[in-house]
Amino acid sequence: GNFHSEHGLADKWYPHQESIRVPLIIHDPRMADSVKGTTNDEFTLNIDLAPTILRAAGIPVPDKMHGRDMSELYLSPDRTDWRKEFFYEHPVINTKRYVPASEALVRKDYKYMYWPDYKYEQLFDLKVDPGEIDDLFQSTNPEHKKQLDYMRKRFNELKHLVKSDEVVTL
């Protein structure tokens, strides 16, 4: 999860893949032998850890708790209604010159990033460009413009939900 000069950056607080896609290894005695040692590419987030641990301990998950029980992914591997996207945000650290605020809508196919301190937007096609090198924000391709409009709209919807008092489970 740390940058070592990728994108000209260092440390851990930016919405690029190198920082936000961190491996997670789970050992759960309830896991079937056929699932042990396998990998899963679903989006899991740090907010999923508490509900997963609570359920494994037989403790009810509070209704207002964000996150989902990850054990659904390995106890019911045929499940198809898992998270398809997530909203990412990181505040300013110290000053915007040190670590500027960043926000993103992350999907498996595209990522939209917004840098609020600079009012700067980026769009990446993760299927074609997993290293996030070719910023499509200024692309004149109609497909990219359509995707940017969709991602910007969905980003704002999720940002509004996250900033509200509503319980959100993606």
PDB file of C-alpha atoms in Angstrom:
ATOM      1  CA  GLY A   1       0.000   0.000   0.000  1.00  0.00           C
ATOM      2  CA  ASN A   2       2.944   2.416  -0.086  1.00  0.00           C
ATOM      3  CA  PHE A   3       4.182   4.400  -3.055  1.00  0.00           C
ATOM      4  CA  HIS A   4       7.836   4.046  -3.980  1.00  0.00           C
ATOM      5  CA  SER A   5       7.958   6.766  -6.674  1.00  0.00           C
ATOM      6  CA  GLU A   6       4.993   5.433  -8.693  1.00  0.00           C
ATOM      7  CA  HIS A   7       3.267   8.493 -10.172  1.00  0.00           C
ATOM      8  CA  GLY A   8       6.131  10.529  -8.684  1.00  0.00           C
ATOM      9  CA  LEU A   9       4.655  10.019  -5.204  1.00  0.00           C
ATOM     10  CA  ALA A  10       5.776   8.564  -1.892  1.00  0.00           C
ATOM     11  CA  ASP A  11       3.957   7.076   1.107  1.00  0.00           C
ATOM     12  CA  LYS A  12       0.329   5.963   1.240  1.00  0.00           C
ATOM     13  CA  TRP A  13      -2.405   8.579   0.933  1.00  0.00           C
ATOM     14  CA  TYR A  14      -3.456   8.872  -2.672  1.00  0.00           C
ATOM     15  CA  PRO A  15      -6.323   7.190  -4.568  1.00  0.00           C
ATOM     16  CA  HIS A  16      -4.111   5.352  -7.078  1.00  0.00           C
ATOM     17  CA  GLN A  17      -4.252   1.544  -7.242  1.00  0.00           C
ATOM     18  CA  GLU A  18      -0.849   1.085  -5.601  1.00  0.00           C
ATOM     19  CA  SER A  19      -2.168   2.652  -2.429  1.00  0.00           C
ATOM     20  CA  ILE A  20      -5.783   1.499  -2.203  1.00  0.00           C
ATOM     21  CA  ARG A  21      -5.558  -2.095  -3.459  1.00  0.00           C
ATOM     22  CA  VAL A  22      -3.937  -3.763  -0.458  1.00  0.00           C
ATOM     23  CA  PRO A  23      -3.922  -7.574  -0.143  1.00  0.00           C
ATOM     24  CA  LEU A  24      -5.884  -9.108   2.718  1.00  0.00           C
ATOM     25  CA  ILE A  25      -5.378 -12.653   3.975  1.00  0.00           C
ATOM     26  CA  ILE A  26      -8.205 -14.205   5.971  1.00  0.00           C
ATOM     27  CA  HIS A  27      -8.047 -17.328   8.118  1.00  0.00           C
ATOM     28  CA  ASP A  28     -11.509 -18.332   9.274  1.00  0.00           C
ATOM     29  CA  PRO A  29     -12.234 -21.796  10.733  1.00  0.00           C
ATOM     30  CA  ARG A  30     -15.658 -21.683   9.045  1.00  0.00           C
ATOM     31  CA  MET A  31     -14.013 -21.542   5.606  1.00  0.00           C
ATOM     32  CA  ALA A  32     -14.444 -24.646   3.417  1.00  0.00           C
ATOM     33  CA  ASP A  33     -11.253 -26.463   2.397  1.00  0.00           C
ATOM     34  CA  SER A  34     -12.122 -25.828  -1.256  1.00  0.00           C
ATOM     35  CA  VAL A  35     -11.904 -22.062  -0.648  1.00  0.00           C
ATOM     36  CA  LYS A  36      -8.735 -22.021   1.481  1.00  0.00           C
ATOM     37  CA  GLY A  37      -5.740 -20.682  -0.418  1.00  0.00           C
ATOM     38  CA  THR A  38      -7.843 -19.130  -3.190  1.00  0.00           C
ATOM     39  CA  THR A  39      -7.960 -15.494  -4.189  1.00  0.00           C
ATOM     40  CA  ASN A  40     -10.895 -13.165  -4.608  1.00  0.00           C
ATOM     41  CA  ASP A  41     -10.808  -9.832  -6.447  1.00  0.00           C
ATOM     42  CA  GLU A  42     -13.932  -8.307  -4.890  1.00  0.00           C
ATOM     43  CA  PHE A  43     -13.756  -4.856  -3.298  1.00  0.00           C
ATOM     44  CA  THR A  44     -13.353  -5.181   0.445  1.00  0.00           C
ATOM     45  CA  LEU A  45     -12.736  -2.128   2.610  1.00  0.00           C
ATOM     46  CA  ASN A  46     -11.368  -1.498   6.076  1.00  0.00           C
ATOM     47  CA  ILE A  47     -14.937  -0.702   7.194  1.00  0.00           C
ATOM     48  CA  ASP A  48     -15.767  -4.372   6.468  1.00  0.00           C
ATOM     49  CA  LEU A  49     -13.408  -5.700   9.149  1.00  0.00           C
ATOM     50  CA  ALA A  50     -15.590  -4.941  12.196  1.00  0.00           C
ATOM     51  CA  PRO A  51     -18.818  -6.483  10.810  1.00  0.00           C
ATOM     52  CA  THR A  52     -16.853  -9.566   9.717  1.00  0.00           C
ATOM     53  CA  ILE A  53     -15.265 -10.051  13.139  1.00  0.00           C
ATOM     54  CA  LEU A  54     -18.524  -9.391  14.992  1.00  0.00           C
ATOM     55  CA  ARG A  55     -20.433 -11.973  12.932  1.00  0.00           C
ATOM     56  CA  ALA A  56     -17.645 -14.529  13.339  1.00  0.00           C
ATOM     57  CA  ALA A  57     -17.890 -14.001  17.117  1.00  0.00           C
ATOM     58  CA  GLY A  58     -21.676 -14.411  16.999  1.00  0.00           C
ATOM     59  CA  ILE A  59     -22.275 -10.776  17.965  1.00  0.00           C
ATOM     60  CA  PRO A  60     -25.003  -8.860  16.097  1.00  0.00           C
ATOM     61  CA  VAL A  61     -23.739  -6.096  13.828  1.00  0.00           C
ATOM     62  CA  PRO A  62     -25.268  -2.729  14.823  1.00  0.00           C
ATOM     63  CA  ASP A  63     -27.658  -1.365  12.190  1.00  0.00           C
ATOM     64  CA  LYS A  64     -25.767   1.931  11.953  1.00  0.00           C
ATOM     65  CA  MET A  65     -22.386   0.270  11.402  1.00  0.00           C
ATOM     66  CA  HIS A  66     -20.947   0.866   7.950  1.00  0.00           C
ATOM     67  CA  GLY A  67     -19.346  -2.020   6.106  1.00  0.00           C
ATOM     68  CA  ARG A  68     -20.336  -5.559   5.288  1.00  0.00           C
ATOM     69  CA  ASP A  69     -19.481  -9.010   6.577  1.00  0.00           C
ATOM     70  CA  MET A  70     -16.743 -10.240   4.202  1.00  0.00           C
ATOM     71  CA  SER A  71     -17.349 -13.860   5.153  1.00  0.00           C
ATOM     72  CA  GLU A  72     -20.238 -13.792   2.671  1.00  0.00           C
ATOM     73  CA  LEU A  73     -17.558 -13.898  -0.040  1.00  0.00           C
ATOM     74  CA  TYR A  74     -16.049 -17.184   1.123  1.00  0.00           C
ATOM     75  CA  LEU A  75     -18.962 -18.827   2.937  1.00  0.00           C
ATOM     76  CA  SER A  76     -21.322 -18.201  -0.007  1.00  0.00           C
ATOM     77  CA  PRO A  77     -18.922 -17.947  -2.970  1.00  0.00           C
ATOM     78  CA  ASP A  78     -21.741 -18.009  -5.553  1.00  0.00           C
ATOM     79  CA  ARG A  79     -23.033 -14.702  -4.231  1.00  0.00           C
ATOM     80  CA  THR A  80     -23.281 -12.052  -6.955  1.00  0.00           C
ATOM     81  CA  ASP A  81     -24.529  -8.947  -5.127  1.00  0.00           C
ATOM     82  CA  TRP A  82     -21.262  -7.724  -3.621  1.00  0.00           C
ATOM     83  CA  ARG A  83     -19.998  -4.137  -3.824  1.00  0.00           C
ATOM     84  CA  LYS A  84     -19.289  -2.927  -7.383  1.00  0.00           C
ATOM     85  CA  GLU A  85     -17.874   0.485  -6.471  1.00  0.00           C
ATOM     86  CA  PHE A  86     -16.830   2.608  -3.540  1.00  0.00           C
ATOM     87  CA  PHE A  87     -16.257   6.230  -2.580  1.00  0.00           C
ATOM     88  CA  TYR A  88     -12.759   7.057  -1.384  1.00  0.00           C
ATOM     89  CA  GLU A  89     -11.703  10.179   0.483  1.00  0.00           C
ATOM     90  CA  HIS A  90      -8.571  11.357   2.233  1.00  0.00           C
ATOM     91  CA  PRO A  91      -8.338  14.723   4.003  1.00  0.00           C
ATOM     92  CA  VAL A  92      -5.523  17.258   3.835  1.00  0.00           C
ATOM     93  CA  ILE A  93      -2.553  16.372   6.031  1.00  0.00           C
ATOM     94  CA  ASN A  94      -0.818  19.420   7.463  1.00  0.00           C
ATOM     95  CA  THR A  95      -1.165  21.616   4.347  1.00  0.00           C
ATOM     96  CA  LYS A  96      -2.324  20.953   0.801  1.00  0.00           C
ATOM     97  CA  ARG A  97       1.292  21.324  -0.365  1.00  0.00           C
ATOM     98  CA  TYR A  98       2.268  18.389   1.887  1.00  0.00           C
ATOM     99  CA  VAL A  99      -0.636  15.984   1.280  1.00  0.00           C
ATOM    100  CA  PRO A 100      -3.608  17.473  -0.587  1.00  0.00           C
ATOM    101  CA  ALA A 101      -7.128  16.162  -0.061  1.00  0.00           C
ATOM    102  CA  SER A 102      -8.230  13.539  -2.562  1.00  0.00           C
ATOM    103  CA  GLU A 103     -11.510  11.821  -3.360  1.00  0.00           C
ATOM    104  CA  ALA A 104     -12.447   9.140  -5.851  1.00  0.00           C
ATOM    105  CA  LEU A 105     -15.130   6.868  -7.220  1.00  0.00           C
ATOM    106  CA  VAL A 106     -13.511   3.477  -7.706  1.00  0.00           C
ATOM    107  CA  ARG A 107     -14.939   0.746  -9.924  1.00  0.00           C
ATOM    108  CA  LYS A 108     -13.227  -2.207 -11.544  1.00  0.00           C
ATOM    109  CA  ASP A 109     -13.478  -0.664 -15.006  1.00  0.00           C
ATOM    110  CA  TYR A 110     -12.988   3.070 -14.369  1.00  0.00           C
ATOM    111  CA  LYS A 111     -11.743   5.393 -11.655  1.00  0.00           C
ATOM    112  CA  TYR A 112     -12.705   9.033 -11.268  1.00  0.00           C
ATOM    113  CA  MET A 113     -10.457  11.131  -9.016  1.00  0.00           C
ATOM    114  CA  TYR A 114     -11.107  14.595  -7.660  1.00  0.00           C
ATOM    115  CA  TRP A 115      -8.551  16.797  -5.907  1.00  0.00           C
ATOM    116  CA  PRO A 116     -10.759  19.345  -4.071  1.00  0.00           C
ATOM    117  CA  ASP A 117      -7.943  21.719  -3.077  1.00  0.00           C
ATOM    118  CA  TYR A 118      -7.095  22.211  -6.742  1.00  0.00           C
ATOM    119  CA  LYS A 119     -10.518  21.564  -8.333  1.00  0.00           C
ATOM    120  CA  TYR A 120      -8.698  19.005 -10.497  1.00  0.00           C
ATOM    121  CA  GLU A 121     -10.355  15.911 -11.987  1.00  0.00           C
ATOM    122  CA  GLN A 122      -8.952  12.727 -13.517  1.00  0.00           C
ATOM    123  CA  LEU A 123     -10.480   9.697 -15.241  1.00  0.00           C
ATOM    124  CA  PHE A 124      -8.748   6.370 -15.849  1.00  0.00           C
ATOM    125  CA  ASP A 125      -9.847   3.281 -17.776  1.00  0.00           C
ATOM    126  CA  LEU A 126      -8.530   0.561 -15.466  1.00  0.00           C
ATOM    127  CA  LYS A 127      -9.179  -2.251 -17.955  1.00  0.00           C
ATOM    128  CA  VAL A 128      -6.949  -0.634 -20.610  1.00  0.00           C
ATOM    129  CA  ASP A 129      -4.636   1.305 -18.270  1.00  0.00           C
ATOM    130  CA  PRO A 130      -4.316  -0.459 -14.876  1.00  0.00           C
ATOM    131  CA  GLY A 131      -1.251   1.663 -14.046  1.00  0.00           C
ATOM    132  CA  GLU A 132      -3.321   4.864 -14.303  1.00  0.00           C
ATOM    133  CA  ILE A 133      -0.910   6.589 -16.676  1.00  0.00           C
ATOM    134  CA  ASP A 134      -3.273   7.886 -19.389  1.00  0.00           C
ATOM    135  CA  ASP A 135      -5.634  10.457 -17.848  1.00  0.00           C
ATOM    136  CA  LEU A 136      -8.797  10.537 -19.985  1.00  0.00           C
ATOM    137  CA  PHE A 137     -10.283  13.645 -18.384  1.00  0.00           C
ATOM    138  CA  GLN A 138      -9.632  15.825 -21.440  1.00  0.00           C
ATOM    139  CA  SER A 139     -10.258  13.090 -24.003  1.00  0.00           C
ATOM    140  CA  THR A 140     -12.427  14.058 -26.961  1.00  0.00           C
ATOM    141  CA  ASN A 141     -13.580  10.443 -27.427  1.00  0.00           C
ATOM    142  CA  PRO A 142     -17.403  10.429 -27.000  1.00  0.00           C
ATOM    143  CA  GLU A 143     -17.248   7.180 -24.997  1.00  0.00           C
ATOM    144  CA  HIS A 144     -14.804   8.736 -22.520  1.00  0.00           C
ATOM    145  CA  LYS A 145     -16.947  11.885 -22.240  1.00  0.00           C
ATOM    146  CA  LYS A 146     -20.016   9.739 -21.548  1.00  0.00           C
ATOM    147  CA  GLN A 147     -18.122   7.736 -18.930  1.00  0.00           C
ATOM    148  CA  LEU A 148     -16.798  10.929 -17.309  1.00  0.00           C
ATOM    149  CA  ASP A 149     -20.328  12.352 -17.050  1.00  0.00           C
ATOM    150  CA  TYR A 150     -21.600   9.123 -15.492  1.00  0.00           C
ATOM    151  CA  MET A 151     -18.672   8.812 -13.066  1.00  0.00           C
ATOM    152  CA  ARG A 152     -18.894  12.466 -11.999  1.00  0.00           C
ATOM    153  CA  LYS A 153     -22.658  12.118 -11.367  1.00  0.00           C
ATOM    154  CA  ARG A 154     -22.270   8.882  -9.397  1.00  0.00           C
ATOM    155  CA  PHE A 155     -19.316  10.316  -7.462  1.00  0.00           C
ATOM    156  CA  ASN A 156     -21.462  13.250  -6.348  1.00  0.00           C
ATOM    157  CA  GLU A 157     -24.332  10.924  -5.358  1.00  0.00           C
ATOM    158  CA  LEU A 158     -22.042   8.802  -3.189  1.00  0.00           C
ATOM    159  CA  LYS A 159     -20.260  11.821  -1.724  1.00  0.00           C
ATOM    160  CA  HIS A 160     -23.640  13.253  -0.707  1.00  0.00           C
ATOM    161  CA  LEU A 161     -24.644   9.944   0.929  1.00  0.00           C
ATOM    162  CA  VAL A 162     -21.360   9.648   2.815  1.00  0.00           C
ATOM    163  CA  LYS A 163     -21.694  13.202   4.141  1.00  0.00           C
ATOM    164  CA  SER A 164     -25.312  12.607   5.232  1.00  0.00           C
ATOM    165  CA  ASP A 165     -26.639  10.881   8.338  1.00  0.00           C
ATOM    166  CA  GLU A 166     -28.085   8.067   6.243  1.00  0.00           C
ATOM    167  CA  VAL A 167     -26.891   4.495   6.758  1.00  0.00           C
ATOM    168  CA  VAL A 168     -25.054   3.499   3.581  1.00  0.00           C
ATOM    169  CA  THR A 169     -24.114  -0.068   2.700  1.00  0.00           C
ATOM    170  CA  LEU A 170     -22.590  -0.693  -0.706  1.00  0.00           C
TER     171      LEU A 170
END
